[in-house]
Coordinates of C-alpha atoms in Angstrom, one line a residue:
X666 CA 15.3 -68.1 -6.1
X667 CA 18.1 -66.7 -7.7
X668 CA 22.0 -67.5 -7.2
X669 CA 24.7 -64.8 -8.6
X670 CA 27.9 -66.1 -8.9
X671 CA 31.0 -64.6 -7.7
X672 CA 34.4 -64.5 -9.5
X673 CA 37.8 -64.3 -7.0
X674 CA 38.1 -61.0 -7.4
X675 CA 34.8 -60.2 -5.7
X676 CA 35.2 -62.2 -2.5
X677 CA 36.1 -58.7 -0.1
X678 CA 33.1 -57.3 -1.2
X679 CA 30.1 -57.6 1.4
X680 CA 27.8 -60.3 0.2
X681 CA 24.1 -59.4 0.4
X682 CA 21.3 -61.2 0.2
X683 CA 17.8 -59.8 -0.5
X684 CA 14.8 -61.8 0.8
X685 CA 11.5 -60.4 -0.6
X686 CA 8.5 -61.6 -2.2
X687 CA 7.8 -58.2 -4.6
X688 CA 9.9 -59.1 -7.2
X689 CA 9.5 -55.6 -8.4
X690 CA 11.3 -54.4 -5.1
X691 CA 13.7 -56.9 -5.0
X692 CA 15.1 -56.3 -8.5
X693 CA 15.1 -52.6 -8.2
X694 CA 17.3 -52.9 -4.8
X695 CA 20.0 -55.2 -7.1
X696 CA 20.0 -52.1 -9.7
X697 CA 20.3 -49.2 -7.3
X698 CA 23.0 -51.7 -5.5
X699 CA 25.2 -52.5 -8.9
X700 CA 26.9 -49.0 -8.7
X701 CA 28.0 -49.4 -4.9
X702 CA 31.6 -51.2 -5.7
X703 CA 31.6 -52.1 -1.4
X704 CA 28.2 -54.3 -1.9
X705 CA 27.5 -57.7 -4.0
X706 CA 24.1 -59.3 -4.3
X707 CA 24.9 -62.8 -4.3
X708 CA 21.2 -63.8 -4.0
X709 CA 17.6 -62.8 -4.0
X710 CA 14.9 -65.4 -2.0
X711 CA 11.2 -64.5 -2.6
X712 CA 10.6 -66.9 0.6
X713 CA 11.6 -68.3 3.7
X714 CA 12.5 -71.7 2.6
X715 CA 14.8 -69.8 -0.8
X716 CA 16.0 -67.6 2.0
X717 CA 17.6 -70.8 4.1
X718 CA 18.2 -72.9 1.4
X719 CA 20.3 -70.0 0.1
X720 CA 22.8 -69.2 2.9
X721 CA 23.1 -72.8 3.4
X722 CA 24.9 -73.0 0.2
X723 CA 26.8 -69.6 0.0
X724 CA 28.9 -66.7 2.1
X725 CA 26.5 -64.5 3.3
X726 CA 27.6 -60.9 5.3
X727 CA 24.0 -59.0 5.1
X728 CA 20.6 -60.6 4.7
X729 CA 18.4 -57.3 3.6
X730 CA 14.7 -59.3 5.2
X731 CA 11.3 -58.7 4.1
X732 CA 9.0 -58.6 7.9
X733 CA 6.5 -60.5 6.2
X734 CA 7.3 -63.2 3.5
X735 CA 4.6 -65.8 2.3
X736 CA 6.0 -68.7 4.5
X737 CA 7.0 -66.9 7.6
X738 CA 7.3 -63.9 9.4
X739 CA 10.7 -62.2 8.9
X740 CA 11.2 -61.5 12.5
X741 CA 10.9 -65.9 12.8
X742 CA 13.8 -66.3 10.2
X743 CA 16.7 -64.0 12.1
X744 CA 17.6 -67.3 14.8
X745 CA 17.1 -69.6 12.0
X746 CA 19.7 -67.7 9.5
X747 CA 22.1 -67.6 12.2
X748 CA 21.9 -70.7 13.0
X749 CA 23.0 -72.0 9.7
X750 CA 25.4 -69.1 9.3
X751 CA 26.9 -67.5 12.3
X752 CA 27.1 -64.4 12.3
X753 CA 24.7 -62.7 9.4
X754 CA 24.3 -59.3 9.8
X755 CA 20.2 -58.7 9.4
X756 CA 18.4 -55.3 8.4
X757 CA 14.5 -55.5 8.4
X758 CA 12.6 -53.9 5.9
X759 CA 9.2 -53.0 5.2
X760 CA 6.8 -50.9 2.9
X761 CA 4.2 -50.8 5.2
X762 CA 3.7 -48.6 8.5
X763 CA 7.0 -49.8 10.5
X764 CA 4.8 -48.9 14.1
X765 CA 4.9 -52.2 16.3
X766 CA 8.1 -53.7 13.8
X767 CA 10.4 -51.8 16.2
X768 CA 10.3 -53.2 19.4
X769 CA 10.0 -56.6 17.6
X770 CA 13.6 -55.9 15.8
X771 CA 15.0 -54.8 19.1
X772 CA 13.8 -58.3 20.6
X773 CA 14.5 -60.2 17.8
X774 CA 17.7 -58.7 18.0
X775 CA 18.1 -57.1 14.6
X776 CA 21.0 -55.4 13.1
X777 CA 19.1 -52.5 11.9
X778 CA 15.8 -51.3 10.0
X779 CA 14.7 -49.9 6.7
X780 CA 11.7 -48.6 5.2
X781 CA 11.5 -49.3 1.8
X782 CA 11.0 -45.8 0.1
X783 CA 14.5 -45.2 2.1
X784 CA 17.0 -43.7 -0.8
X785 CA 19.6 -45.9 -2.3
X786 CA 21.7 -44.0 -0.1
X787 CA 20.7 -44.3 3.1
X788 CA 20.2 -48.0 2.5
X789 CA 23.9 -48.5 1.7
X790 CA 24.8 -46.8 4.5
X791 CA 23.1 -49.0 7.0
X792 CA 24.3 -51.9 5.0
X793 CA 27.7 -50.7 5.7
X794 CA 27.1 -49.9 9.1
X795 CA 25.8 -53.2 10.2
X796 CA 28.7 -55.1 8.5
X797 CA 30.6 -52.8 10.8
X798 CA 29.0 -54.2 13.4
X799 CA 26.9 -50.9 14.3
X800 CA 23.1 -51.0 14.3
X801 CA 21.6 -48.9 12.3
X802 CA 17.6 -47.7 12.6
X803 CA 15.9 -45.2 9.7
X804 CA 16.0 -41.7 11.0
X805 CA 12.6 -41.9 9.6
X806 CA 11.7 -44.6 12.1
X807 CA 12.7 -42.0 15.4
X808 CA 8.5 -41.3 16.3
X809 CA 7.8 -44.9 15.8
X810 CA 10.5 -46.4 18.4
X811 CA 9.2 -47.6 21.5
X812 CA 9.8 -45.4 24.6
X813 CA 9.5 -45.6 28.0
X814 CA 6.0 -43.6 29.3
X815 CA 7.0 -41.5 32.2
X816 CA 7.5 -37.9 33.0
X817 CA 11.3 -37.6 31.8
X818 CA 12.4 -38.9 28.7
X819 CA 15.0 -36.5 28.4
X820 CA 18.0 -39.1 29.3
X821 CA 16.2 -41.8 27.1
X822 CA 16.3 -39.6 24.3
X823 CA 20.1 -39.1 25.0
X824 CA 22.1 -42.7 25.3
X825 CA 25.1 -41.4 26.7
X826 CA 23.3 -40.0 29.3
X827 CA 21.2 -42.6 30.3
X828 CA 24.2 -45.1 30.5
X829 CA 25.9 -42.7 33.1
X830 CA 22.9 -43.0 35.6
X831 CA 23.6 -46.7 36.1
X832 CA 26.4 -47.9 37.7
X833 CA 29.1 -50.1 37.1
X834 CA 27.5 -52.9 38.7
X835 CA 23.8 -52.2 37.0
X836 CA 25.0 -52.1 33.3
X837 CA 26.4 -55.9 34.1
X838 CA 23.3 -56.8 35.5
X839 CA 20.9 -55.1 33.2
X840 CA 23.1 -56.5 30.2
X841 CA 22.5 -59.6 31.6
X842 CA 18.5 -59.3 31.5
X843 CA 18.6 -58.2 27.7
X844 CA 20.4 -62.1 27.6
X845 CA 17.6 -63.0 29.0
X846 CA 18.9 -64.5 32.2
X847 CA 16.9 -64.4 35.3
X848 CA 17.9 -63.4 38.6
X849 CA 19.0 -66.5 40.4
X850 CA 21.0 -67.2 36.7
X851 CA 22.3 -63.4 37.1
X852 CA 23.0 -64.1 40.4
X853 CA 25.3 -67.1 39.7
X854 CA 27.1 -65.4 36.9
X855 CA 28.2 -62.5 39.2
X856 CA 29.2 -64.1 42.1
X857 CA 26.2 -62.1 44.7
X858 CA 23.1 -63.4 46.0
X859 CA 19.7 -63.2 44.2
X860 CA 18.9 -60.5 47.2
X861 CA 21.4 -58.5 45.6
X862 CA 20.4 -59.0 42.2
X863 CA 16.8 -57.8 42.8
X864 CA 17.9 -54.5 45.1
X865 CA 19.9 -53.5 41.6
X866 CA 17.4 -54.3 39.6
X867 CA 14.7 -52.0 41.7
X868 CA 17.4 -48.8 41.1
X869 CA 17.6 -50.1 37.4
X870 CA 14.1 -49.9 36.6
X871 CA 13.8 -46.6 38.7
X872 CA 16.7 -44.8 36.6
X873 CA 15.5 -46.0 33.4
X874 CA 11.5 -45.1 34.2
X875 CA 10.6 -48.5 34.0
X876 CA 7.8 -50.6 35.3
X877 CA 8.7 -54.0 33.6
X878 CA 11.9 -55.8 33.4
X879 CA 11.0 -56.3 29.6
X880 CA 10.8 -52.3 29.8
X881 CA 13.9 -51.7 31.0
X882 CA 15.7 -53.8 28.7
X883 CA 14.0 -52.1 25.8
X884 CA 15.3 -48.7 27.1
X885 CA 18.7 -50.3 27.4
X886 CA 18.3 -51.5 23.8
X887 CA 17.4 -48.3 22.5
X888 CA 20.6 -46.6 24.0
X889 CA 22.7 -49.0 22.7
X890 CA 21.5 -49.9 19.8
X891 CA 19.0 -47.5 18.5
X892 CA 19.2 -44.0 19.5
X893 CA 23.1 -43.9 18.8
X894 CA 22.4 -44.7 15.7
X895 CA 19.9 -43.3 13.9
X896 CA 19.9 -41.7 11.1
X897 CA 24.1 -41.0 11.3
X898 CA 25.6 -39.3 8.5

């Protein structure tokens, strides 16, 4: 586990933490890093345990996180980080084929998502981008994100347009569902009845070419989070 101390000067500068067990990797990312004057690695964890221990004890902005660490699987440390430090912006990363690390992001409710060959360039970029507040996918990751099977995935592959089908009343229900709130909870939130509730829910899943409720909030998900943002310049 390493700690890098910051002097006074520093403190505007968005504090990243790299959590990954190839220490090859890991010190390679703090060198390409060391010339971008916007980013400061204030830590490097080669586990999960480092990884906790280490935004227990410091400011954190952007945890850089390894899917698969010797201790625990990435994906398992996003609610825990955040629930020591509110707030932490997270990008997954991997070296290894990113197919079936997607949707798990998306659930998990990642900032954004790196492959590791990405170029010192693009990986700023989405470290910027998340600090921002933006999500920010790898437009290298575009065939592996999870889509919606049916005979029209014209509007998913276009988010703006795919958020004009639904109406007013439908996006506050379906960004409910992504909360994970049933219907009776939707219900109660938005004043209607559960009858309600599931006759929006039925156009929902229609518009968005889902079968699944968990389908339909990943299609959400990818026009709000994903799509939008792939790859920008």
């Amino acid at each position: 586990m390493i700690e890098l101390v910051l002097g006074a000067e520093e403190l505007e500068e968005i504090k990243l933490l790299i959590v990954d067990d190839h220490t090859l990797f890991a010190e390679g990312t703090v060198s390409l890093l060391s010339g971008e004057p916007r980013i400061r690695t204030v830590g490097v964890a080669i586990n999960g345990s480092e990884c906790l221990n280490l935004v227990s004890k410091i400011k954190v902005d952007v945890v850089l996180l390894d899917v698969e660490l010797p201790d625990v699987c990435g994906f398992d440390l996003i609610d825990r980080i955040n629930g020591v430090q509110l707030g932490v912006k997270i990008i997954m990363i991997t070296g290894n084929k990113p197919e079936g690390y997607i949707t798990k992001s998306i659930i998990k409710n990642a900032d954004g998502f790196l492959l590791k060959n990405c170029t010192a360039g693009e990986m700023i970029r989405g470290i910027l981008k998340v600090y921002r507040g933006e999500g920010y996918f790898s437009k290298s990751l575009k065939a592996f994100l999870p889509v919606i099977k049916n005979n029209n995935l014209d509007s998913l592959a276009n988010p703006e347009i795919t958020m004009e089908l639904l109406t007013p009343k439908e996006t506050e229900i379906i960004e409910l569902v992504a909360r994970g709130l049933h219907n009776k909870e939707v219900a109660s939130v938005l004043n209607i009845s559960v009858r309600t509730v599931e006759f929006h829910m039925s156009s929902i899943l229609a518009k968005l070419g889902a079968s699944k409720r968990f389908e339909a909030v990943l299609a959400w998900a990818n026009c709000k989070k994903i799509l939008a943002s792939i790859g920008e310049e």
